[in-house]
mmCIF file of C-alpha atoms and ligand atoms in Angstrom:
data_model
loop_
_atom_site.group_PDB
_atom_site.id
_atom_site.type_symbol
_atom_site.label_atom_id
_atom_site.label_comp_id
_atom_site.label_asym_id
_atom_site.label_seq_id
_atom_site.Cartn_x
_atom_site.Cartn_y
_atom_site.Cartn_z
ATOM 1 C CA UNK S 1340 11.116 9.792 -3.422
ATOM 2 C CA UNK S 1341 10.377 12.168 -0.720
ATOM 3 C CA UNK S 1342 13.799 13.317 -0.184
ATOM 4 C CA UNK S 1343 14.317 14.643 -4.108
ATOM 5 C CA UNK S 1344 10.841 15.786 -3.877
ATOM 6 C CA UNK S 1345 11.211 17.992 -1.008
ATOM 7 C CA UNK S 1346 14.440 19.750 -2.906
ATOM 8 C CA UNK S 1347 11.615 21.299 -5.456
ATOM 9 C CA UNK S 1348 9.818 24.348 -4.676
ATOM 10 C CA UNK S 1349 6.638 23.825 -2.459
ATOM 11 C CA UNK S 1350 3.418 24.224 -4.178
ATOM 12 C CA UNK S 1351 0.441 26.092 -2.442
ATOM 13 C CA UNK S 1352 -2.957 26.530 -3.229
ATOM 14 C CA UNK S 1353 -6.218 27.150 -1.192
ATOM 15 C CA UNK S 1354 -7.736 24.511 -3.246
ATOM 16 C CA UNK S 1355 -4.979 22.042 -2.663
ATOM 17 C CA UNK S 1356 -5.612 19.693 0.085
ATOM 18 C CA UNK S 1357 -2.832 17.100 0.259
ATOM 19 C CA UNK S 1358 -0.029 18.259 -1.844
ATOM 20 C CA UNK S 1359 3.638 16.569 -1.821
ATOM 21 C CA UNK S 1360 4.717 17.568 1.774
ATOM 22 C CA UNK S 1361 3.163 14.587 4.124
ATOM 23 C CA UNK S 1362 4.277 11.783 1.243
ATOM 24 C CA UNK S 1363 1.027 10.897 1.475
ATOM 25 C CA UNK S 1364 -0.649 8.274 -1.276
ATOM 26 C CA UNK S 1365 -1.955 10.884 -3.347
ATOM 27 C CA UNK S 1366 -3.070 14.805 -3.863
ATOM 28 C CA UNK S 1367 -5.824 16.077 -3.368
ATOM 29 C CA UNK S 1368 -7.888 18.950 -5.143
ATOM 30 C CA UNK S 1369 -11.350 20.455 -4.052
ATOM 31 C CA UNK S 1370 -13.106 21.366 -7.095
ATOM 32 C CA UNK S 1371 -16.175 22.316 -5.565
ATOM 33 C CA UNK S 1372 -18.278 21.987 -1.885
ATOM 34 C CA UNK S 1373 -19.058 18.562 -2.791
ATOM 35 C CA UNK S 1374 -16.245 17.331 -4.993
ATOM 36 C CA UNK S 1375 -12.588 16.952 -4.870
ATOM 37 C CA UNK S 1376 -10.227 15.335 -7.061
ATOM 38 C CA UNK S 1377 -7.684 12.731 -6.564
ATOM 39 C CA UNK S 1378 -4.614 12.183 -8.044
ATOM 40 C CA UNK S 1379 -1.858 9.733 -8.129
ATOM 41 C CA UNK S 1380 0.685 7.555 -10.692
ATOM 42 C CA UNK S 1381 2.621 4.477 -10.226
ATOM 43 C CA UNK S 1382 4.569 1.805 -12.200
ATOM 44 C CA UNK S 1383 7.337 -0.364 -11.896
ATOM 45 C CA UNK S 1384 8.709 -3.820 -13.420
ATOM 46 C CA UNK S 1385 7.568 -6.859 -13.433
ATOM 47 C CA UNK S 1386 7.039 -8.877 -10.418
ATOM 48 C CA UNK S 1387 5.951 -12.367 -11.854
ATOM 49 C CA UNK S 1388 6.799 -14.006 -15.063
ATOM 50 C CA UNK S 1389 3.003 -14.403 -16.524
ATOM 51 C CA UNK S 1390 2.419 -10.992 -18.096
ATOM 52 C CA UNK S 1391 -1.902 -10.681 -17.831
ATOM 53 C CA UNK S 1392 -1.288 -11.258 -13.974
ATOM 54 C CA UNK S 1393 1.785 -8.940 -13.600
ATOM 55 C CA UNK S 1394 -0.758 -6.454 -15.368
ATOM 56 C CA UNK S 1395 -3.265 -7.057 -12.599
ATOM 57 C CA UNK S 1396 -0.757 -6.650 -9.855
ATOM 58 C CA UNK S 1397 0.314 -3.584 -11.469
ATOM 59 C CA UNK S 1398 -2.871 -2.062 -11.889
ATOM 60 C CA UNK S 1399 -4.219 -2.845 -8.550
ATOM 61 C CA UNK S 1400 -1.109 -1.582 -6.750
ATOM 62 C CA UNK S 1401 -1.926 2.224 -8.741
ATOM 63 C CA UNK S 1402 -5.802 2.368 -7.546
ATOM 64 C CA UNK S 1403 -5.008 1.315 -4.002
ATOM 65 C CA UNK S 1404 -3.654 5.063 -3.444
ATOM 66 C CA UNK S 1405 -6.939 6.483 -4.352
ATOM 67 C CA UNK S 1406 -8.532 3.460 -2.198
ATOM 68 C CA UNK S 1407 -6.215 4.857 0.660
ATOM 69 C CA UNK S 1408 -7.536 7.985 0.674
ATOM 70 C CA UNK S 1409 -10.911 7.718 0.796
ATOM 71 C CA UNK S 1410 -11.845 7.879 -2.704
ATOM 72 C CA UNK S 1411 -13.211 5.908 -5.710
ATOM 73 C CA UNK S 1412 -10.717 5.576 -8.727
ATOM 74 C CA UNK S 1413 -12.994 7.012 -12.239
ATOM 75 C CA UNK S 1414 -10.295 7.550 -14.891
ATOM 76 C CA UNK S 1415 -7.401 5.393 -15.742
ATOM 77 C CA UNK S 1416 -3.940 5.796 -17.967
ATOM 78 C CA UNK S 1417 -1.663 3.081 -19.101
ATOM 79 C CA UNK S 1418 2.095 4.039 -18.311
ATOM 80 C CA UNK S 1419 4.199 1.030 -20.384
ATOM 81 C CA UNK S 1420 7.685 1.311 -20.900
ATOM 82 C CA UNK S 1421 8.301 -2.052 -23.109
ATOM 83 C CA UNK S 1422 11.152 -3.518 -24.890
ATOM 84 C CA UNK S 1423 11.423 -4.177 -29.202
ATOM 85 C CA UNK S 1424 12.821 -7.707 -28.635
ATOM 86 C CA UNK S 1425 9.674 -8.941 -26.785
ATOM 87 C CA UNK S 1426 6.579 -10.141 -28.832
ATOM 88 C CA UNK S 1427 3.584 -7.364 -28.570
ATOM 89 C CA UNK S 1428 1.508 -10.599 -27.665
ATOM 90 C CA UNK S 1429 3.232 -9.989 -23.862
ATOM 91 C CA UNK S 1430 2.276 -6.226 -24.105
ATOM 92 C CA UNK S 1431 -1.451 -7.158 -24.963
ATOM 93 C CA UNK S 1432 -1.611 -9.576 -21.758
ATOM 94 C CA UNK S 1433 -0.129 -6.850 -19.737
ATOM 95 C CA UNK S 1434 -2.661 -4.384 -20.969
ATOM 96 C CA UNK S 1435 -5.770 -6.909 -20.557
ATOM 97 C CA UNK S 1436 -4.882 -7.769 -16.605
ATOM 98 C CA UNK S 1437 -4.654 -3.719 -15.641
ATOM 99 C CA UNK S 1438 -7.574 -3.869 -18.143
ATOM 100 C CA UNK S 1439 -9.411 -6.472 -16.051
ATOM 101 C CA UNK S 1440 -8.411 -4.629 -13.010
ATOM 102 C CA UNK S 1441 -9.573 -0.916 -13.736
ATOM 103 C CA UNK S 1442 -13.136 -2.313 -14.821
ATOM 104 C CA UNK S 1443 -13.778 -4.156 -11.583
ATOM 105 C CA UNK S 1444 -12.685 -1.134 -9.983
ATOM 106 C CA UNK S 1445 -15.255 0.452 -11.768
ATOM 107 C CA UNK S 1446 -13.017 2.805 -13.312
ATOM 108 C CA UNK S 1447 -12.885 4.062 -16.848
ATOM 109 C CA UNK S 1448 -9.436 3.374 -19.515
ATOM 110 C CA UNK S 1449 -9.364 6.433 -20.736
ATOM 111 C CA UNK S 1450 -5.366 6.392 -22.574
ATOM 112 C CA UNK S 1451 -2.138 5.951 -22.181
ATOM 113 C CA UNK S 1452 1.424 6.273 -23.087
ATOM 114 C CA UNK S 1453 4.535 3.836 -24.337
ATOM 115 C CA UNK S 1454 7.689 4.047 -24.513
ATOM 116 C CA UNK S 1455 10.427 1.531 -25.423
ATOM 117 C CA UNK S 1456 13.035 0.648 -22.809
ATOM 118 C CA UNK S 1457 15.021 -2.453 -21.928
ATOM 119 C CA UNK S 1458 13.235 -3.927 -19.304
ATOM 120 C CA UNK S 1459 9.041 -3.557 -19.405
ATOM 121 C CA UNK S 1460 7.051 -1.035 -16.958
ATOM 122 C CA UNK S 1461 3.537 -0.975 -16.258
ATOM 123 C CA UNK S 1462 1.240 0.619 -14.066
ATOM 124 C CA UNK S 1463 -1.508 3.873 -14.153
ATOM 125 C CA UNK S 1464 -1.859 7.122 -13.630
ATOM 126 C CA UNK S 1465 -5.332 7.594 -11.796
ATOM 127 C CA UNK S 1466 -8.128 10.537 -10.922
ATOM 128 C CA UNK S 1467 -10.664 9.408 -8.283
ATOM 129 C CA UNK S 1468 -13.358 11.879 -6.357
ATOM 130 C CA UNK S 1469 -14.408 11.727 -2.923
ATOM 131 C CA UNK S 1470 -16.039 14.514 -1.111
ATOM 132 C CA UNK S 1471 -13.215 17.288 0.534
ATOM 133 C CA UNK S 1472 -14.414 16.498 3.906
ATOM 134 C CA UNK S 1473 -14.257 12.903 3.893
ATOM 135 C CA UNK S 1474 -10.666 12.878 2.814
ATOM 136 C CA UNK S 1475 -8.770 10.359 4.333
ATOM 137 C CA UNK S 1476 -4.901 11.360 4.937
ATOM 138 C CA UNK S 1477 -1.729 9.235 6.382
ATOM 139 C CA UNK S 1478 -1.270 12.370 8.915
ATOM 140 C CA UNK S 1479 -4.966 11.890 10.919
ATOM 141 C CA UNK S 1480 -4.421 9.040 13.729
ATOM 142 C CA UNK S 1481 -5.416 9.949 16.829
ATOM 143 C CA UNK S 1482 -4.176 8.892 20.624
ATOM 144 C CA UNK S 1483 -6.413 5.964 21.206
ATOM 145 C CA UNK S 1484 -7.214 4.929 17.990
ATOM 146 C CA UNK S 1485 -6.726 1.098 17.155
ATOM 147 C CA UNK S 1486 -4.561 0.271 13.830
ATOM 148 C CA UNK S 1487 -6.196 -2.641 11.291
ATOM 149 C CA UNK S 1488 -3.857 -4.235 8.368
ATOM 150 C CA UNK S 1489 -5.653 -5.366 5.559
ATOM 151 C CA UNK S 1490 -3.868 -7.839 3.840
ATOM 152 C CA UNK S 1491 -1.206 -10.184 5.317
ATOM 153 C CA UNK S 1492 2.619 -9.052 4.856
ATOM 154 C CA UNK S 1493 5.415 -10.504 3.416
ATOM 155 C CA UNK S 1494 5.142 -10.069 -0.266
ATOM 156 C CA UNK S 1495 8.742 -8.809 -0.957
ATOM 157 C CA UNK S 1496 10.725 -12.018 0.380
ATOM 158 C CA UNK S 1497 7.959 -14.559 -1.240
ATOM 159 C CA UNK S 1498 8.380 -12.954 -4.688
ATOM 160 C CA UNK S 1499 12.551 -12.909 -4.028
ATOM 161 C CA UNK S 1500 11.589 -16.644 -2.914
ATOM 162 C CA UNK S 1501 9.521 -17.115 -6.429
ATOM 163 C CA UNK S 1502 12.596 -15.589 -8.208
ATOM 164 C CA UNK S 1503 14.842 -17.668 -6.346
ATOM 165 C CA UNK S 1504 12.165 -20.849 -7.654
ATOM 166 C CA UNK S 1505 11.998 -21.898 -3.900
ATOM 167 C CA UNK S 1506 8.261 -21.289 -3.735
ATOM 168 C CA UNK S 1507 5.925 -24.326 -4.802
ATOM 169 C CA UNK S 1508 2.543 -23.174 -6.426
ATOM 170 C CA UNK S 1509 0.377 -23.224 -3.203
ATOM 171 C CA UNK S 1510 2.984 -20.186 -2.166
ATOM 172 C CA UNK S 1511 2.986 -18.386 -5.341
ATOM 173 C CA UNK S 1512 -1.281 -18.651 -5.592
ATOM 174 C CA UNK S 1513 -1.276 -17.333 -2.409
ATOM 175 C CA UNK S 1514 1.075 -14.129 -3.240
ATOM 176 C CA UNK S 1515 -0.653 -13.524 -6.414
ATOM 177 C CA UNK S 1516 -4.203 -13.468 -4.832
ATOM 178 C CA UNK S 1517 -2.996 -11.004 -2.634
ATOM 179 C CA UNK S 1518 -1.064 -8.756 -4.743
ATOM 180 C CA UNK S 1519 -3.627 -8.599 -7.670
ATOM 181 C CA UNK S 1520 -7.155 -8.136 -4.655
ATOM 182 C CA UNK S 1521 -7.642 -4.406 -5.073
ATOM 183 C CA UNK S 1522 -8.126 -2.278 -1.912
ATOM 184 C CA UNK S 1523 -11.623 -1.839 -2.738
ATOM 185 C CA UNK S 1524 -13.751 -3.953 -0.224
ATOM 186 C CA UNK S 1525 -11.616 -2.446 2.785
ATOM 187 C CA UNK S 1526 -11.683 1.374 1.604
ATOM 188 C CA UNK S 1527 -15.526 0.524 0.993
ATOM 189 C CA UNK S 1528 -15.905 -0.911 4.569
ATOM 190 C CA UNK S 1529 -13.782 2.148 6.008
ATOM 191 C CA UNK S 1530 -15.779 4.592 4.289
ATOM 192 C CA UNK S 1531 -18.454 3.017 5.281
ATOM 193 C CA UNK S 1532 -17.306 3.133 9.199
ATOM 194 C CA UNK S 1533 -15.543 6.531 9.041
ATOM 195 C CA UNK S 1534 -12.201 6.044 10.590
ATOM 196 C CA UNK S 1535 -9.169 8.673 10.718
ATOM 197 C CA UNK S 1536 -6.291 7.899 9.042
ATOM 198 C CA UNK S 1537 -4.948 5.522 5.928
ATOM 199 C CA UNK S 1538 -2.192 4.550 3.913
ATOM 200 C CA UNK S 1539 -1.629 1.554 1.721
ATOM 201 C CA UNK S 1540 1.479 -0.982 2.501
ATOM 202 C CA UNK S 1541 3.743 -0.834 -0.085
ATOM 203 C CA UNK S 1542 7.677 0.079 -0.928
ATOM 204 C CA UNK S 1543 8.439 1.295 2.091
ATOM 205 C CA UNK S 1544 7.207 -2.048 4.035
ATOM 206 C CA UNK S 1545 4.703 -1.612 7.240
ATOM 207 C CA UNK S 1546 7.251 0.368 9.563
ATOM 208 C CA UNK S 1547 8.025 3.031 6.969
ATOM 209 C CA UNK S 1548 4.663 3.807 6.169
ATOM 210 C CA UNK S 1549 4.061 3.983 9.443
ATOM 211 C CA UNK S 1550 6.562 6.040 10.326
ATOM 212 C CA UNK S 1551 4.646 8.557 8.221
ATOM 213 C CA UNK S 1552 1.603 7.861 9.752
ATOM 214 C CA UNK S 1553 3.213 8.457 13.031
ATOM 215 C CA UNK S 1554 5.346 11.742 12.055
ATOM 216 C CA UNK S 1555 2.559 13.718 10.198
ATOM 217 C CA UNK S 1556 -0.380 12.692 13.122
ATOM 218 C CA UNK S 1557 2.419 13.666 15.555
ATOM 219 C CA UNK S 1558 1.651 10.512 17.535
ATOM 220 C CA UNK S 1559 4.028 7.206 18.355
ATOM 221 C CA UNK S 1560 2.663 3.950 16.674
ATOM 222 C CA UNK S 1561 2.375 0.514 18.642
ATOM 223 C CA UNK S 1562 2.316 -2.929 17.254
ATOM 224 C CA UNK S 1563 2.425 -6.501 18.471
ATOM 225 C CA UNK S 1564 3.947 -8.414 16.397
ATOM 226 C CA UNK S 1565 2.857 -11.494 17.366
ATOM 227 C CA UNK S 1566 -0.918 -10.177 15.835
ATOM 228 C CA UNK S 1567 0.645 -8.842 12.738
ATOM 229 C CA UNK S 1568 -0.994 -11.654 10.037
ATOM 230 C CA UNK S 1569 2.577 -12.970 8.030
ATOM 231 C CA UNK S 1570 1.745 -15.214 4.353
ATOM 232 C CA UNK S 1571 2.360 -18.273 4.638
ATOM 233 C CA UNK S 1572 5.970 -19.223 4.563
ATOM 234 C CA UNK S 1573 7.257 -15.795 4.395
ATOM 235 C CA UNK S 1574 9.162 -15.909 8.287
ATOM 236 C CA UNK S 1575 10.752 -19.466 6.906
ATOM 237 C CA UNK S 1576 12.102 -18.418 3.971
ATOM 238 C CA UNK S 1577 13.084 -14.496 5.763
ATOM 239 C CA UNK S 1578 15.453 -17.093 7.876
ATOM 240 C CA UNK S 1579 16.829 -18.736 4.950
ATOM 241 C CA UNK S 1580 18.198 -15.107 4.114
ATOM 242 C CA UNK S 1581 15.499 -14.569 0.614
ATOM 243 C CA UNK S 1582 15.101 -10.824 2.037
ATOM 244 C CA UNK S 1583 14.944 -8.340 -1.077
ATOM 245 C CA UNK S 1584 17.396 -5.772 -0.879
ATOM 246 C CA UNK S 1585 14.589 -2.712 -0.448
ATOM 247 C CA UNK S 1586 13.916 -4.141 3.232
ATOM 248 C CA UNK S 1587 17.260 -3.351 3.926
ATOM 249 C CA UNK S 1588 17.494 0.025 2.669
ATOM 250 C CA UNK S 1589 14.107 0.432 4.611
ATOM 251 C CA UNK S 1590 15.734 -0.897 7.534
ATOM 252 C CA UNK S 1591 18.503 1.693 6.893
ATOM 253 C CA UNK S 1592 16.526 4.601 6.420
ATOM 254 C CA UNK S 1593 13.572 4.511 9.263
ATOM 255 C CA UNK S 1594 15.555 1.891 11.984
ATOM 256 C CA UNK S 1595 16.315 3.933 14.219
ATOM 257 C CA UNK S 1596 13.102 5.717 15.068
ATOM 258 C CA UNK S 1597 11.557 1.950 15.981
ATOM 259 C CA UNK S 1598 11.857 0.266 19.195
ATOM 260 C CA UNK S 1599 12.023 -3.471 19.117
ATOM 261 C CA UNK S 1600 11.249 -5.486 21.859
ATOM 262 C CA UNK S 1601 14.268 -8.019 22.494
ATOM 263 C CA UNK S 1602 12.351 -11.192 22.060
ATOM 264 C CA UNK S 1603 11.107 -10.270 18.632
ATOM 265 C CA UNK S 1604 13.403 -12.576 15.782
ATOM 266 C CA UNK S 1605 14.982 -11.213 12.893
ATOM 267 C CA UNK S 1606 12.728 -12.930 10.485
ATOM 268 C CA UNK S 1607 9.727 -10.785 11.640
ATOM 269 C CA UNK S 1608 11.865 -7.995 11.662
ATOM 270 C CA UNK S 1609 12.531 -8.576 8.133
ATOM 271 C CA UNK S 1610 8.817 -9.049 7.639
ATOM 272 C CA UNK S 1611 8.099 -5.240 8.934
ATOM 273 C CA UNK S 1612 10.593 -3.669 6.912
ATOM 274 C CA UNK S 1613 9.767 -5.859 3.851
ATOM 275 C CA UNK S 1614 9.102 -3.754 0.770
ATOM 276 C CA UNK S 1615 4.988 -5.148 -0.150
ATOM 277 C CA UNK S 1616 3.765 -5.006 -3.576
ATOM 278 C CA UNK S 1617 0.115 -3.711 -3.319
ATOM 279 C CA UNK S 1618 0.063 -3.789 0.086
ATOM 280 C CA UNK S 1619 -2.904 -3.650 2.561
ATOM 281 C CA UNK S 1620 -4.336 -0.370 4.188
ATOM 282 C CA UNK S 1621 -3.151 0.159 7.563
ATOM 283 C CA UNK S 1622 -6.379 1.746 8.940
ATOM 284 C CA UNK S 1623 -6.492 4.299 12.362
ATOM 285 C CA UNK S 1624 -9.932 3.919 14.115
ATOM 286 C CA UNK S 1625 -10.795 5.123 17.030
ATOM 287 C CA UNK S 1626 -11.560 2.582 19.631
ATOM 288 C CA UNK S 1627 -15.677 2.831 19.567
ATOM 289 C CA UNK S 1628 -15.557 2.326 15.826
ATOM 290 C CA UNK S 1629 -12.997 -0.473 16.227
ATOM 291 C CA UNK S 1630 -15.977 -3.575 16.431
ATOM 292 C CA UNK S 1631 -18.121 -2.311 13.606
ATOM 293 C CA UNK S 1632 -15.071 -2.077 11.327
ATOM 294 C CA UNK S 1633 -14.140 -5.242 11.911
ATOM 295 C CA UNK S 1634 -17.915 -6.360 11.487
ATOM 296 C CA UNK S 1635 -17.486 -4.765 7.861
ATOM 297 C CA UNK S 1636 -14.511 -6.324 7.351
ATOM 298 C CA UNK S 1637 -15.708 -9.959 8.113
ATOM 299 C CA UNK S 1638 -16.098 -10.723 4.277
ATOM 300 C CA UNK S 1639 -12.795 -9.549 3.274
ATOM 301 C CA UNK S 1640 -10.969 -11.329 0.338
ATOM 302 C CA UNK S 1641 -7.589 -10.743 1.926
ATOM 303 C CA UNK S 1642 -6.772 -11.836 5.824
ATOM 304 C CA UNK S 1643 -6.953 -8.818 8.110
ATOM 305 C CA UNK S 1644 -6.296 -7.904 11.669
ATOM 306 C CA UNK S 1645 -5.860 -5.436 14.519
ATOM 307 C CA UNK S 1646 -1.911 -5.253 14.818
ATOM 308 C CA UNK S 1647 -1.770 -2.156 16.920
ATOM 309 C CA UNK S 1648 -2.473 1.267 18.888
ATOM 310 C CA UNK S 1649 -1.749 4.631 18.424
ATOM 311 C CA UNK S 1650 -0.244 6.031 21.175
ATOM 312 C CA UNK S 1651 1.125 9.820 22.897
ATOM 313 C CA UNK S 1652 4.029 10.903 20.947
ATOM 314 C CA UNK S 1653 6.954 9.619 22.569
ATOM 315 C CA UNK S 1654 10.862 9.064 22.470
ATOM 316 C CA UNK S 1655 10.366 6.612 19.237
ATOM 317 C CA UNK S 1656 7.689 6.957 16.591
ATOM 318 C CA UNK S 1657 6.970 2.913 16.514
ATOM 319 C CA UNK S 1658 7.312 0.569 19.392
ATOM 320 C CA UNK S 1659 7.106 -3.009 18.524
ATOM 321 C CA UNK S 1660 6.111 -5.468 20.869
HETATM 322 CO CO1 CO Q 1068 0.439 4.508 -1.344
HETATM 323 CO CO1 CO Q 1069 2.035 4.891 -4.639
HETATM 324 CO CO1 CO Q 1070 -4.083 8.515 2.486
#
């Protein structure tokens, strides 16, 4: 996306705080002193067969951008693209999980639009607030700071397992749970903290958001992979080759800025390019914060952990150890 968007004319404003240049989650508008507006839209097909939770996957996915920058979602639009050969009854279920989802967000359903199109679409467009110095953008990590994951990875080759029907229930629960918790306790606890940088973990897969991360803060990222928290099953069935294709374009596109350490396998290589479906936030907080974030984390609904450092820009913007 941020390749054909950089071929349009850049947009300034004084007002404009994160536009489209740093592929960052979403843009940001001050309105006033106090006030700022956020902005941000995503959709995309479905990623499990039962349509009320593919609606809550959906709809958590679009409010984690606000969550990653800071900011509380308010208003929410439904963006369906839906086929004439399916029953309505499926497009109701859809509706009610993003339904279920905006409301515990706290947010308001406020429209929508649908149109028809072979294969159904769902997600939101979403406005959040936050106050324009508390913005929280993927280009802030600073030398020192430690980097905290939010939910475990491995999301894109447990659905392809799912699709493949290779996953038993246990599996799939555990995928769901994660894809459909919404970003909220860990932007609340980070907000709560104040840390310096954030992005959610999603199409790109861990190392390509990072690589953001680590290109706009003009910084190289660290990780040890042996800390990086992996669902269940996910490195077993990476080795049975159920990799979705997206972690190989990611691998593609961003491999050769990363540095691997030799003794790392290819199934955790997999794992860190693996496209996520409402991802974790990959925090950046600096070192004396570190504790106290973790201290607000402790009653997380998703597994987190401290997976890395940020480190003085070198040769390669990630190092994996
Ligand atoms: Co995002
Ligand atoms: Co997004
Ligand atoms: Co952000």
């Amino acid at each position: 996306m941020a390749q054909v968007l950089c071929h349009l004319p850049k947009t300034y404003d004084e007002k404009l705080i994160v536009g489209i240049d740093t592929s960052d989650d979403a843009a940001v508008y001050k309105i006033n002193e106090t006030t700022a507006l956020i902005q941000t839209v995503d959709f995309f097909t479905p990623v499990v067969d039962d349509p009320y939770i593919f609606g809550q996957i959906a709809a958590a996915n679009s409010l984690s951008d606000i969550y990653a920058m800071g900011g509380e979602p308010k208003l929410a639009m439904n963006i369906v693209c839906f086929p004439t050969c399916l029953s309505p009854d499926v497009m109701a279920e859809i509706l009610r999980g993003g339904y279920d989802k905006i409301n515990e967000a706290g947010a308001l359903l406020v429209g929508g639009h649908t149109v028809e199109d072979d294969e159904p679409k769902y997600g939101l467009s979403v406005s959040g607030f936050i106050h324009p110095d508390k913005v929280l953008t993927n280009c802030n990590a600073k030398h020192g700071d430690f980097l905290v994951l939010t939910k475990p990875l491995g999301i894109g080759i447990i659905n392809t397992a799912i699709k493949a029907q290779m996953a038993d229930d246990e599996i799939y629960n555990l995928a769901v749970n994660n894809m459909r918790t919404l970003n909220k306790f860990a932007k609340d606890a980070m907000v709560k903290v104040g840390v310096n940088s954030c992005t959610d973990i999603t199409g790109f897969g861990l190392l390509g958001h990072s690589l953001e991360m680590a290109n706009g803060s003009d910084v190289t990222i660290m990780f040890e992979s042996s800390k990086i928290p992996i669902i269940k099953k996910a490195a077993e069935f990476a080795a049975m080759g159920l990799v979705p294709a997206g972690a190989y374009s990611n691998m593609q596109f961003i491999g050769e800025k990363v540095k691997f350490n030799e003794q790392i396998s290819q199934e955790v290589i997999d794992i860190l390019f693996d496209p996520q479906t409402s991802g974790g936030l990959l925090i950046s907080v600096s070192q004396h914060k570190l504790d106290k974030l973790l201290e607000e984390l402790k009653e997380s609904p998703t597994e987190f952990s401290v997976i890395g450092k940020v480190l003085k820009k070198q040769e390669y913007s990630i190092i994996v150890e």
